[in-house]
Amino acid sequence: MAINNLEGYLNKYKNGNLDLNLKVNFNNACKDQLFRAYANTITLSDERLSAYTSKLEIAFKEKSNCINCKSLSNCKNELRGYCYTAYVNEKDSLTFTYESCPYMLEEIQKEEVAKNMSLFDMPRDIRNSKLIDIDIKDKNRTAAIKWISKFIDDYHDNNHIKGLYLHGSFGSGKTYLIAALFNELTKQGLKSAIVYWPEFLRSLKSSFNTNYEEKFNYIKRVPLLLIDDIGAESVSAWGRDEILSSILQFRMQEEMSTFFTSNMSMTDLEEHLSITKAKNDRLKSRRIMERIKQVSTEMEIVSKNRRN
Ligand code: ADP
Ligand code: MG
């Protein structure tokens, strides 16, 4: 009994000292006017706050770091893109969590978009193309831009609509326009893929033992597909009759929106696709063109070369 009493007394004494230490630490921290002002924004008594001085100091420092921060790469916090933050919880004590900062939220959103837009042999900066940046004063693009806006509206109601076959000279912004359209729809959660066609065929040919099937099936089934620069490939019977033809056949049957960019009109492409090293095969190229026409609408874009 006596021993218990002694223990109780010692504990009380220790706790009293502890409380005192906590208060001293908190008061010391509050000598910094800014920390004091920060602590005032939290709706708890100083007595309660004093139990968290060291955590509050970290949260205060992180919050201060955020105030003048310009970008994620300048982040000075412990966890890049996150701010250690105090919240008053239901028990009237504090909970600390890592809150993502606005720059981090933006990056997370971009990553989400990136996951939904697959690029095959395309430069990564194509992800930065935005409809909002398109020069609407350029009259040569009016028709294409109108078409794109209508597509966005219509696609929400019916995703079995034709894509665009956009042709025109090198550097006229064809790829940019369609990529901007995809970016817009991808932001809304839809999946898309852009395939640089000449390179895709080359890499497909050399990847039979690797992820060939996976790639091939992916682009066959992705809801929005752009076959970029069709006509710039060197035509082979294999690329035309096994790869292109079966992708188009599937997409035609499933009525999946398919886009093309090309330096060639449909008529020129038909000619181009008819000539392989082995022979001239009009029938095969005509069959491909029939499928292209089933899945897309032809449009020409005339514009100056935008490449530097
Ligand atoms: P194409 O596919 O017709 O050969 P691109 O789409 O590759 O042309 O465009 C050529 C260059 O011009 C690219 O570097 C692209 O980023 C840029 N570009 C095209 N359209 C725009 C635009 N509206 N705003 C900004 N840059 C653009
Ligand atoms: Mg292009």
Coordinates of C-alpha atoms and ligand atoms in Angstrom, one line a residue:
M1 CA 0.0 0.0 0.0
A2 CA 2.8 2.3 1.0
I3 CA 4.7 1.4 -2.1
N4 CA 1.7 2.2 -4.3
N5 CA 1.3 5.5 -2.7
L6 CA 4.9 6.3 -3.3
E7 CA 4.6 5.3 -6.9
G8 CA 1.6 7.5 -7.3
Y9 CA 3.4 10.4 -5.7
L10 CA 6.4 10.0 -8.0
N11 CA 4.3 9.8 -11.1
K12 CA 2.4 12.9 -10.2
Y13 CA 5.7 14.6 -9.5
K14 CA 7.1 13.5 -12.9
N15 CA 4.0 14.5 -14.8
G16 CA 4.0 17.9 -13.1
N17 CA 7.6 18.4 -14.2
L18 CA 6.7 17.2 -17.7
D19 CA 3.8 19.6 -18.0
L20 CA 6.1 22.4 -16.8
N21 CA 8.7 21.4 -19.4
L22 CA 6.1 21.4 -22.2
K23 CA 4.9 24.8 -21.2
V24 CA 8.4 26.2 -21.1
N25 CA 9.1 24.8 -24.6
F26 CA 5.9 26.2 -26.0
N27 CA 6.5 29.6 -24.5
N28 CA 10.0 29.6 -25.9
A29 CA 8.7 28.7 -29.4
C30 CA 6.2 31.6 -29.1
K31 CA 9.0 34.1 -28.7
D32 CA 9.0 33.9 -32.5
Q33 CA 6.1 36.3 -33.3
L34 CA 5.3 34.4 -36.5
F35 CA 5.0 31.1 -34.7
R36 CA 2.8 32.8 -32.1
A37 CA 0.6 34.1 -34.9
Y38 CA 0.5 30.7 -36.4
A39 CA -0.5 29.1 -33.1
N40 CA -3.3 31.6 -32.7
T41 CA -4.9 30.3 -35.9
I42 CA -5.4 27.0 -34.2
T43 CA -8.5 27.0 -32.0
L44 CA -7.1 25.2 -29.0
S45 CA -5.8 26.6 -25.7
D46 CA -2.1 27.2 -25.2
E47 CA -2.1 24.5 -22.6
R48 CA -3.3 21.9 -25.1
L49 CA -1.1 23.2 -27.8
S50 CA 2.0 22.9 -25.6
A51 CA 1.7 19.1 -25.8
Y52 CA 2.7 19.4 -29.5
T53 CA 5.4 22.1 -29.6
S54 CA 7.9 20.3 -31.7
K55 CA 5.4 19.0 -34.2
L56 CA 3.8 22.5 -34.4
E57 CA 7.3 23.9 -35.1
I58 CA 7.7 21.5 -38.0
A59 CA 4.2 22.3 -39.3
F60 CA 4.9 26.0 -39.0
K61 CA 8.2 25.8 -40.8
E62 CA 6.7 23.8 -43.6
K63 CA 3.8 26.2 -44.0
S64 CA 6.2 29.1 -44.1
N65 CA 8.2 27.3 -46.8
C66 CA 5.1 27.0 -48.9
I67 CA 4.2 30.6 -48.8
N68 CA 6.9 31.8 -51.2
C69 CA 7.3 28.6 -53.1
K70 CA 7.1 28.9 -56.9
S71 CA 7.3 25.3 -58.0
L72 CA 7.7 21.7 -57.0
S73 CA 11.3 21.6 -57.8
N74 CA 11.9 24.4 -55.3
C75 CA 10.1 22.5 -52.5
K76 CA 12.0 22.8 -49.2
N77 CA 9.7 20.5 -47.2
E78 CA 10.6 17.1 -45.9
L79 CA 8.3 15.3 -48.4
R80 CA 8.4 17.0 -51.8
G81 CA 5.0 18.4 -52.6
Y82 CA 3.5 17.9 -49.1
C83 CA 3.0 20.2 -46.2
Y84 CA 2.9 18.8 -42.6
T85 CA -0.3 20.3 -41.3
A86 CA -2.1 20.4 -37.9
Y87 CA -5.9 19.8 -37.6
V88 CA -8.0 20.0 -34.5
N89 CA -9.8 16.7 -34.2
E90 CA -13.1 15.7 -32.5
K91 CA -11.3 15.0 -29.2
D92 CA -10.1 18.6 -29.1
S93 CA -6.5 17.5 -29.6
L94 CA -4.3 17.8 -32.8
T95 CA -3.9 15.4 -35.7
F96 CA -1.0 15.9 -38.1
T97 CA -1.2 14.9 -41.7
Y98 CA 0.8 15.5 -44.9
E99 CA -1.3 17.6 -47.2
S100 CA -0.5 17.8 -50.9
C101 CA 0.3 21.3 -52.1
P102 CA -1.4 22.8 -55.2
Y103 CA 1.7 22.1 -57.3
M104 CA 1.6 18.4 -56.2
L105 CA -2.1 18.2 -57.0
E106 CA -1.4 19.6 -60.5
E107 CA 1.3 17.0 -60.9
I108 CA -0.9 14.2 -59.7
Q109 CA -3.6 15.3 -62.2
K110 CA -1.0 15.3 -65.0
E111 CA 0.1 11.8 -64.1
E112 CA -3.5 10.6 -64.2
V113 CA -3.9 12.1 -67.7
A114 CA -0.6 10.6 -68.8
K115 CA -1.7 7.2 -67.7
N116 CA -4.8 7.5 -69.9
M117 CA -2.9 8.7 -72.9
S118 CA -0.4 6.2 -74.2
L119 CA 2.3 7.3 -76.6
F120 CA 4.0 4.9 -79.0
D121 CA 7.2 6.3 -80.5
M122 CA 6.0 9.9 -80.0
P123 CA 7.9 12.8 -78.4
R124 CA 6.7 13.3 -74.9
D125 CA 6.0 17.0 -75.3
I126 CA 3.0 16.2 -77.3
R127 CA 1.3 15.8 -73.9
N128 CA 1.5 19.6 -73.6
S129 CA -0.7 20.3 -76.6
K130 CA -3.8 22.1 -75.4
L131 CA -7.0 23.2 -77.2
I132 CA -6.8 26.5 -75.4
D133 CA -3.4 27.3 -77.0
I134 CA -4.7 26.8 -80.6
D135 CA -4.5 29.9 -82.6
I136 CA -8.1 30.4 -83.6
K137 CA -7.3 33.5 -85.7
D138 CA -5.6 31.3 -88.2
K139 CA -8.5 30.9 -90.7
N140 CA -6.9 27.9 -92.3
R141 CA -7.7 25.9 -89.2
T142 CA -11.2 27.1 -88.5
A143 CA -12.9 24.1 -90.1
A144 CA -10.7 21.6 -88.2
I145 CA -11.2 23.4 -84.9
K146 CA -15.0 23.5 -85.4
W147 CA -14.9 19.8 -86.2
I148 CA -12.9 19.1 -83.0
S149 CA -15.3 21.1 -80.8
K150 CA -18.3 19.3 -82.2
F151 CA -16.6 15.9 -81.8
I152 CA -16.0 16.7 -78.1
D153 CA -19.7 17.5 -77.6
D154 CA -21.0 14.5 -79.6
Y155 CA -18.6 12.0 -78.2
H156 CA -20.1 12.3 -74.7
D157 CA -23.5 11.2 -76.1
N158 CA -22.2 8.6 -78.5
N159 CA -18.6 7.2 -78.6
H160 CA -19.2 5.3 -81.8
I161 CA -18.6 8.3 -84.1
K162 CA -16.1 8.7 -86.9
G163 CA -12.7 10.2 -86.3
L164 CA -10.8 12.6 -88.5
Y165 CA -8.4 11.9 -91.4
L166 CA -6.4 15.2 -91.3
H167 CA -4.0 15.7 -94.1
G168 CA -1.8 18.6 -95.1
S169 CA 1.8 19.7 -95.4
F170 CA 4.6 18.9 -93.1
G171 CA 4.6 21.1 -89.9
S172 CA 1.0 22.4 -90.4
G173 CA 0.0 21.3 -86.9
K174 CA -2.0 18.2 -87.6
T175 CA -0.5 16.0 -84.9
Y176 CA -0.8 18.9 -82.5
L177 CA -4.5 19.4 -83.1
I178 CA -5.5 15.8 -82.6
A179 CA -3.2 15.5 -79.6
A180 CA -4.9 18.5 -78.1
L181 CA -8.3 16.9 -78.7
F182 CA -7.1 13.7 -77.0
N183 CA -5.7 15.6 -74.1
E184 CA -9.0 17.3 -73.5
L185 CA -10.9 14.0 -73.5
T186 CA -8.2 12.2 -71.6
K187 CA -8.6 14.9 -68.8
Q188 CA -12.2 13.8 -68.6
G189 CA -11.0 10.2 -67.9
L190 CA -11.1 8.7 -71.4
K191 CA -8.3 6.5 -72.7
S192 CA -6.4 7.3 -75.9
A193 CA -3.3 6.3 -77.8
I194 CA -1.1 8.1 -80.3
V195 CA 1.0 5.9 -82.5
Y196 CA 3.7 7.2 -84.8
W197 CA 3.0 4.8 -87.6
P198 CA 6.3 4.4 -89.5
E199 CA 8.2 3.7 -86.3
F200 CA 5.5 1.6 -84.8
L201 CA 5.7 -0.8 -87.7
R202 CA 9.5 -1.0 -87.5
S203 CA 9.4 -1.6 -83.7
L204 CA 6.6 -4.1 -84.0
K205 CA 8.6 -6.1 -86.5
S206 CA 11.6 -6.3 -84.2
S207 CA 9.6 -7.0 -81.0
F208 CA 8.0 -10.4 -81.9
N209 CA 9.6 -12.0 -78.8
T210 CA 8.8 -9.2 -76.4
N211 CA 5.5 -7.2 -75.9
Y212 CA 4.3 -7.4 -79.5
E213 CA 0.9 -8.9 -78.8
E214 CA 0.3 -6.6 -75.9
K215 CA 1.1 -3.4 -77.9
F216 CA -0.9 -4.6 -80.9
N217 CA -4.0 -5.5 -78.9
Y218 CA -3.8 -2.3 -76.9
I219 CA -4.0 0.0 -79.9
K220 CA -6.6 -2.2 -81.6
R221 CA -9.0 -1.7 -78.6
V222 CA -8.1 1.7 -77.2
P223 CA -11.3 4.0 -77.4
L224 CA -9.5 6.8 -79.1
L225 CA -6.7 6.1 -81.5
L226 CA -4.5 8.4 -83.7
I227 CA -2.4 6.7 -86.4
D228 CA 0.1 9.5 -86.9
D229 CA 1.8 10.1 -90.2
I230 CA 0.3 7.3 -92.1
G231 CA 1.9 7.2 -95.6
A232 CA 5.3 8.0 -94.3
E233 CA 6.1 4.3 -93.7
S234 CA 7.7 2.1 -96.3
V235 CA 4.9 -0.1 -97.4
S236 CA 5.2 -3.9 -96.9
A237 CA 2.5 -6.5 -97.4
W238 CA 2.9 -7.5 -93.8
G239 CA 2.4 -4.0 -92.4
R240 CA -0.5 -3.3 -94.6
D241 CA -2.4 -6.6 -94.8
E242 CA -1.7 -8.0 -91.3
I243 CA -1.2 -5.1 -89.1
L244 CA -3.1 -2.1 -90.4
S245 CA -5.8 -4.1 -92.0
S246 CA -6.6 -6.1 -88.9
I247 CA -6.5 -3.0 -86.6
L248 CA -8.9 -1.2 -88.9
Q249 CA -11.1 -4.2 -89.4
F250 CA -11.6 -4.5 -85.7
R251 CA -12.2 -0.8 -85.1
M252 CA -14.6 -0.6 -88.0
Q253 CA -16.7 -3.5 -86.6
E254 CA -16.7 -2.0 -83.1
E255 CA -17.3 1.5 -84.5
M256 CA -14.4 3.0 -82.5
S257 CA -13.2 6.5 -83.2
T258 CA -10.0 6.4 -85.2
F259 CA -7.9 9.4 -86.3
F260 CA -5.2 9.7 -88.9
T261 CA -2.7 12.4 -89.8
S262 CA -0.9 12.2 -93.1
N263 CA 1.0 14.3 -95.6
M264 CA -1.2 12.5 -98.2
S265 CA -4.8 12.9 -99.2
M266 CA -6.9 9.7 -99.2
T267 CA -6.4 9.4 -102.9
D268 CA -2.6 9.7 -102.7
L269 CA -2.6 7.3 -99.8
E270 CA -4.4 4.7 -101.8
E271 CA -1.7 4.9 -104.4
H272 CA 1.0 4.8 -101.8
L273 CA -0.4 1.7 -100.1
S274 CA -0.8 -0.2 -103.4
I275 CA 2.9 -0.3 -104.1
T276 CA 5.1 -2.7 -102.1
K277 CA 8.5 -3.9 -103.2
A278 CA 7.0 -7.1 -104.4
K279 CA 4.2 -5.9 -106.5
N280 CA 1.5 -3.4 -107.2
D281 CA -1.7 -4.4 -105.4
R282 CA -4.6 -2.0 -106.0
L283 CA -7.2 -4.3 -104.6
K284 CA -5.5 -4.5 -101.2
S285 CA -5.0 -0.8 -100.9
R286 CA -8.6 -0.1 -101.9
R287 CA -9.8 -2.4 -99.2
I288 CA -7.7 -0.5 -96.6
M289 CA -9.0 2.8 -97.9
E290 CA -12.6 1.5 -97.6
R291 CA -11.9 0.8 -93.9
I292 CA -10.2 4.2 -93.3
K293 CA -13.3 5.9 -94.9
Q294 CA -15.6 3.9 -92.6
V295 CA -13.9 5.1 -89.5
S296 CA -12.9 8.7 -90.4
T297 CA -13.8 11.8 -92.2
E298 CA -11.3 13.4 -94.5
M299 CA -10.2 17.0 -94.0
E300 CA -7.3 19.1 -95.4
I301 CA -5.5 21.6 -93.3
V302 CA -3.5 24.3 -95.1
S303 CA -1.0 26.2 -93.0
K304 CA 2.5 27.5 -92.8
N305 CA 5.2 25.3 -91.4
R306 CA 5.1 25.8 -87.7
R307 CA 8.3 23.9 -87.1
N308 CA 11.3 26.0 -86.2
Ligands
ADP1 P1 2.4 18.2 -88.4 O1 1.9 17.0 -87.6 O2 1.4 18.7 -89.3 O3 3.7 17.9 -89.2 P2 2.9 19.3 -85.8 O4 1.6 19.0 -85.2 O5 4.0 18.3 -85.5 O6 2.8 19.3 -87.4 O7 3.3 20.8 -85.5 C1 4.5 21.3 -85.9 C2 5.1 22.1 -84.7 O8 4.3 23.2 -84.4 C3 5.2 21.3 -83.5 O9 6.4 21.6 -82.8 C4 4.0 21.7 -82.7 O10 4.3 21.6 -81.3 C5 3.9 23.2 -83.1 N1 2.5 23.6 -83.1 C6 1.5 23.2 -84.0 N2 0.3 23.7 -83.7 C7 0.6 24.5 -82.7 C8 -0.3 25.4 -81.9 N3 -1.5 25.6 -82.2 N4 0.3 26.1 -80.9 C9 1.5 25.9 -80.6 N5 2.4 25.1 -81.2 C10 1.9 24.4 -82.3
MG2 MG 2.7 15.1 -87.5

